[in-house]
CSV table of C-alpha atoms in Angstrom, one decimal:
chain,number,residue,atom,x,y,z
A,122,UNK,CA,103.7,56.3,-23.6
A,123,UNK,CA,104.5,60.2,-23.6
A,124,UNK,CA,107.1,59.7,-25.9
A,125,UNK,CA,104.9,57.6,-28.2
A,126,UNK,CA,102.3,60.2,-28.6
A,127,UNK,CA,105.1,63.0,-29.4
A,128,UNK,CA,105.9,60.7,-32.6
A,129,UNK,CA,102.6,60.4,-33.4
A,130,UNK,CA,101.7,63.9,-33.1
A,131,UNK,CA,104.7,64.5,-35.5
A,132,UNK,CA,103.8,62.1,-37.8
A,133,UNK,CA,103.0,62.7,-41.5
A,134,UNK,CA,103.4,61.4,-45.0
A,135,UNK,CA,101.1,60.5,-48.0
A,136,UNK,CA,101.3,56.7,-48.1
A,137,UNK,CA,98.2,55.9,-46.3
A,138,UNK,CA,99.6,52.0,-45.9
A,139,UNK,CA,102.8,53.3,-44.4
A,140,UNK,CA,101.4,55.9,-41.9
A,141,UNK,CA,99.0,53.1,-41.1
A,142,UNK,CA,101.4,50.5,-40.3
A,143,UNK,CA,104.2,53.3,-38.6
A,144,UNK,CA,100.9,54.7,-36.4
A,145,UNK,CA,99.7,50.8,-35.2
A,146,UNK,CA,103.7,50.5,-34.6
A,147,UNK,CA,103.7,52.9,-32.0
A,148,UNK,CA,100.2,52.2,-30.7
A,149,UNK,CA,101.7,48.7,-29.8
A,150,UNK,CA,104.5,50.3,-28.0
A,151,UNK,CA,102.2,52.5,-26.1
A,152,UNK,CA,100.3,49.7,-25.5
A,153,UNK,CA,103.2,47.1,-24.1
A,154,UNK,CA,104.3,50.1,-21.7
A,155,UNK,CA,100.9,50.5,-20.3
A,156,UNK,CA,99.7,46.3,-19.9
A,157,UNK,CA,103.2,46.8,-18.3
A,158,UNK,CA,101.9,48.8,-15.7
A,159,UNK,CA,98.6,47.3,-15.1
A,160,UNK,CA,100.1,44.4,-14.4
A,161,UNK,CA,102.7,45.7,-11.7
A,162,UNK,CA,99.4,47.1,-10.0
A,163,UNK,CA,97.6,44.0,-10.1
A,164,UNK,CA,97.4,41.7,-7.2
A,165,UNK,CA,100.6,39.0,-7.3
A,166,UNK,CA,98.1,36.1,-8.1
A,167,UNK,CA,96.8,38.5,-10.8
A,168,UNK,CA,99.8,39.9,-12.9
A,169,UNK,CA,100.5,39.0,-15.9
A,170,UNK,CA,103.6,38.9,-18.5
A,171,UNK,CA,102.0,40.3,-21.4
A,172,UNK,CA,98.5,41.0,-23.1
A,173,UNK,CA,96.9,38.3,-25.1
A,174,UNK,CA,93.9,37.2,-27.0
A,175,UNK,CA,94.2,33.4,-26.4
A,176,UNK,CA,94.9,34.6,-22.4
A,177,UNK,CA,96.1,32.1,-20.2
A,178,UNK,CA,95.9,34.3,-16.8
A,179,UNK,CA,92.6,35.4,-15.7
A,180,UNK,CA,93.1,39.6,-16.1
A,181,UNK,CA,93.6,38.7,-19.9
A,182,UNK,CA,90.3,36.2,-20.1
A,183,UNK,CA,88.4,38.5,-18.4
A,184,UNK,CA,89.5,41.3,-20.5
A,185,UNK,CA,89.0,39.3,-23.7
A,186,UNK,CA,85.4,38.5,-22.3
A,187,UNK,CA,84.4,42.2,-21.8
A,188,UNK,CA,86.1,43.2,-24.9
A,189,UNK,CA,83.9,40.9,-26.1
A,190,UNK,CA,80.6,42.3,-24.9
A,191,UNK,CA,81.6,45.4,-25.9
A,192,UNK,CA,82.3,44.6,-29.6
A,193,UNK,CA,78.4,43.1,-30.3
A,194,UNK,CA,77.3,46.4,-28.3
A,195,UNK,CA,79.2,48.7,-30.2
A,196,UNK,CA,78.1,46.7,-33.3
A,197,UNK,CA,74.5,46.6,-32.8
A,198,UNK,CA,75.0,50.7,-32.1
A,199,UNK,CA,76.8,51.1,-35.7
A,200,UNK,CA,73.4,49.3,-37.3
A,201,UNK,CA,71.5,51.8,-35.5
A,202,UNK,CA,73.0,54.9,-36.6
A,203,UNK,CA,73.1,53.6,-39.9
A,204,UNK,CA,76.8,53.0,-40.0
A,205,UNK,CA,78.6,49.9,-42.3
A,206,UNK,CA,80.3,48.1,-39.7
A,207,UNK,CA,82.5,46.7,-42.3
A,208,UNK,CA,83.9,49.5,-43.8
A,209,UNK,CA,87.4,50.7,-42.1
A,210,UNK,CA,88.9,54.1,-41.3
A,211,UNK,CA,92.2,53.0,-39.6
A,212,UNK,CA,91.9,49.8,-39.4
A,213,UNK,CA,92.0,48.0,-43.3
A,214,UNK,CA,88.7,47.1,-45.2
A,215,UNK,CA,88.9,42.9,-44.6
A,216,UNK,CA,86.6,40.7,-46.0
A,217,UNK,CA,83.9,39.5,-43.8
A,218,UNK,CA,85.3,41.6,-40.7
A,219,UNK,CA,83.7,44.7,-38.6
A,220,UNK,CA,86.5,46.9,-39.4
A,221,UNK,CA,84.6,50.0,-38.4
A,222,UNK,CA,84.1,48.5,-35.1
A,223,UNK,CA,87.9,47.6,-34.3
A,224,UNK,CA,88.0,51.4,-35.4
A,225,UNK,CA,85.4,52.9,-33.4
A,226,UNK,CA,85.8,50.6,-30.4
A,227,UNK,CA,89.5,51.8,-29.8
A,228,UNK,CA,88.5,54.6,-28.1
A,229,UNK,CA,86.4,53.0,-25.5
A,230,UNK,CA,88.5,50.1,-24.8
A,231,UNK,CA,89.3,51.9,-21.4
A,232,UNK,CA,85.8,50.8,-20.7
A,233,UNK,CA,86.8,47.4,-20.2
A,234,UNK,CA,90.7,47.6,-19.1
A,235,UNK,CA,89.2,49.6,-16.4
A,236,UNK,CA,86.5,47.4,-15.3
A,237,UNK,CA,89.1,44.3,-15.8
A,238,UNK,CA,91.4,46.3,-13.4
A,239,UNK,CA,88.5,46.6,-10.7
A,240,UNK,CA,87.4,43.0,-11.0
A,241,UNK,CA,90.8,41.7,-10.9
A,242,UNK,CA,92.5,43.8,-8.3
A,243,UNK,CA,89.5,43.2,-5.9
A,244,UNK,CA,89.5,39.3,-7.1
A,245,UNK,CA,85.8,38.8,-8.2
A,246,UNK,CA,87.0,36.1,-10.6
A,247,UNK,CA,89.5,33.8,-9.8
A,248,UNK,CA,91.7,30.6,-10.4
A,249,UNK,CA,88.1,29.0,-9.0
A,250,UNK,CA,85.8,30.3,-11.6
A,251,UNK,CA,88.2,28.2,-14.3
A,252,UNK,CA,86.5,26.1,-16.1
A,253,UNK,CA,88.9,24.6,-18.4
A,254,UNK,CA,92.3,26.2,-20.3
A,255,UNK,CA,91.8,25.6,-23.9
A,256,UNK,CA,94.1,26.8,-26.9
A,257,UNK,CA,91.9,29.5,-27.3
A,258,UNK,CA,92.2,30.9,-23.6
A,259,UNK,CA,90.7,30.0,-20.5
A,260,UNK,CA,87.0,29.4,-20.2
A,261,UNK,CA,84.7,30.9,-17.4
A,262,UNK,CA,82.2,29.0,-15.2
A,263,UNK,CA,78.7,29.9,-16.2
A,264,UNK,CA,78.6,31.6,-12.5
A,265,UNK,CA,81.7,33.9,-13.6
A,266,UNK,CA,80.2,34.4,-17.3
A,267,UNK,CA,77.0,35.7,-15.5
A,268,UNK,CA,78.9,37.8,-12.6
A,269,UNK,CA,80.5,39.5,-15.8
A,270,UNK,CA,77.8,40.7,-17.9
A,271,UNK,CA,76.3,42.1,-14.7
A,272,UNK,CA,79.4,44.1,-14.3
A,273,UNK,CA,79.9,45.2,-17.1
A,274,UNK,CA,75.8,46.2,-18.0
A,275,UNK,CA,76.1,48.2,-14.3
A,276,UNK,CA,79.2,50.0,-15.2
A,277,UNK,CA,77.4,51.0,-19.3
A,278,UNK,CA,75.1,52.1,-16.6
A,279,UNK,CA,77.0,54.6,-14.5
A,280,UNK,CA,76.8,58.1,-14.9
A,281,UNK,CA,79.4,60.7,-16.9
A,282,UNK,CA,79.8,63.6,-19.0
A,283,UNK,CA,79.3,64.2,-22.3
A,284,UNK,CA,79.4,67.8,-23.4
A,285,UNK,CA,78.9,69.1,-20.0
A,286,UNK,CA,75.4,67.1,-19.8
A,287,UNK,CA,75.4,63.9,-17.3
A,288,UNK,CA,74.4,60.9,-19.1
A,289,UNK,CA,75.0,56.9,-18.5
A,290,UNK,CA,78.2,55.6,-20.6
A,291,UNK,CA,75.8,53.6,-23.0
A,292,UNK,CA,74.5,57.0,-23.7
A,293,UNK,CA,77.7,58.5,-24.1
A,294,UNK,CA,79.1,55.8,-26.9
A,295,UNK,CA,76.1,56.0,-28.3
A,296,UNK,CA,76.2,59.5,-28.8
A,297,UNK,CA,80.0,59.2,-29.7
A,298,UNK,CA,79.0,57.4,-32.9
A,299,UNK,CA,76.1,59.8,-33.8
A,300,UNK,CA,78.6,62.4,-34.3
A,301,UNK,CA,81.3,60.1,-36.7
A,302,UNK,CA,78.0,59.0,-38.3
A,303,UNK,CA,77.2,62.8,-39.0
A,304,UNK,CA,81.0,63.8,-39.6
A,305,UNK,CA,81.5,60.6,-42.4
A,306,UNK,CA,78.5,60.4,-43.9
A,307,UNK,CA,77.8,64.2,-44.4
A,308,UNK,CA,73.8,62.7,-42.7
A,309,UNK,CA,71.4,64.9,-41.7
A,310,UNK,CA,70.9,63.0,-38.6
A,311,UNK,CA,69.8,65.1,-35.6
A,312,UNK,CA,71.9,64.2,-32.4
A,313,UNK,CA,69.6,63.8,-29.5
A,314,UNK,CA,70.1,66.2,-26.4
A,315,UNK,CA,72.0,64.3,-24.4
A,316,UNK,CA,69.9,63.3,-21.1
């Protein structure tokens, strides 16, 4: 991953398309390296081979289901500061697609991986909580589904920092966004004291 981020940081070049697709390139190899190793810390029953959208182990489904979650949230968050969501910055303008939320979310995927980790590695889903393996992944009980969102709304919840003021990690996204909303839209949009 270390070595990944040197290239990165000594990457240039005017061809937006090409420093696009040579940046994702070595996101993905960050990325492989590090599903890598949450795997290997995972419980046996829990590991995985590699990271998937259409999952069919349970750290990937219940990943894919908080990602989930977290994609309407940051959505609804985008609307509110008066952000397109469909308008992309890294990720390419596509028809009909939240680009500016793939963009925006990628810094707080850790959100979820983490949350994933602690459900997985202290087995709050499991095989059990299968309801049925489909093409598009496995599908939660109703039970599991429910367990889930309250995980996830407790952890938004919790407290952290944001600009040396302690505020819940709603807050903090939230916040986040206010500040690309000032920075790419040259708004006069006040940012609320954070508390």
């Amino acid at each position: 991953m270390e070595e990944q981020l040197v290239k990165i940081q000594k990457l240039c070049g005017k061809d937006m398309d090409t420093v696009r697709a040579t940046l994702q390139g070595y996101e993905g190899n960050a990325g492989k390296a590090y599903f890598e190793a949450v795997s290997y810390l995972l419980p046996e029953e829990m590991q995985f081979t590699k990271r998937q959208r259409n999952a069919d182990d349970i750290y990937n489904s219940v990943l894919n289901y908080l990602y989930g979650i977290l994609y309407a949230k940051i959505k609804k968050m985008a609307y509110k500061c008066r952000l397109d969501p469909y308008i992309g910055i890294m990720h390419v303008d596509s028809y009909n697609k939240p680009t500016f939320v793939y963009d925006f979310i990628e810094g707080q995927r850790i959100f979820c991986e983490e949350l994933a980790f602690e459900i997985c590695s202290h087995s709050e889903i499991t095989w059990d909580d299968v309801e049925e393996r489909t093409p598009q992944g496995l599908r939660f009980s109703d039970a599991a589904k429910k367990r889930l969102i309250s995980e996830f709304y407790a952890a938004l919840n919790e407290t952290c920092y944001f600009k040396k003021k302690q505020v819940t990690v709603e807050r903090r996204m939230y916040l986040e966004m206010l500040e690309v909303a000032q920075k790419i839209g040259g708004m006069d949009m006040e940012i609320p004291a954070a508390g």
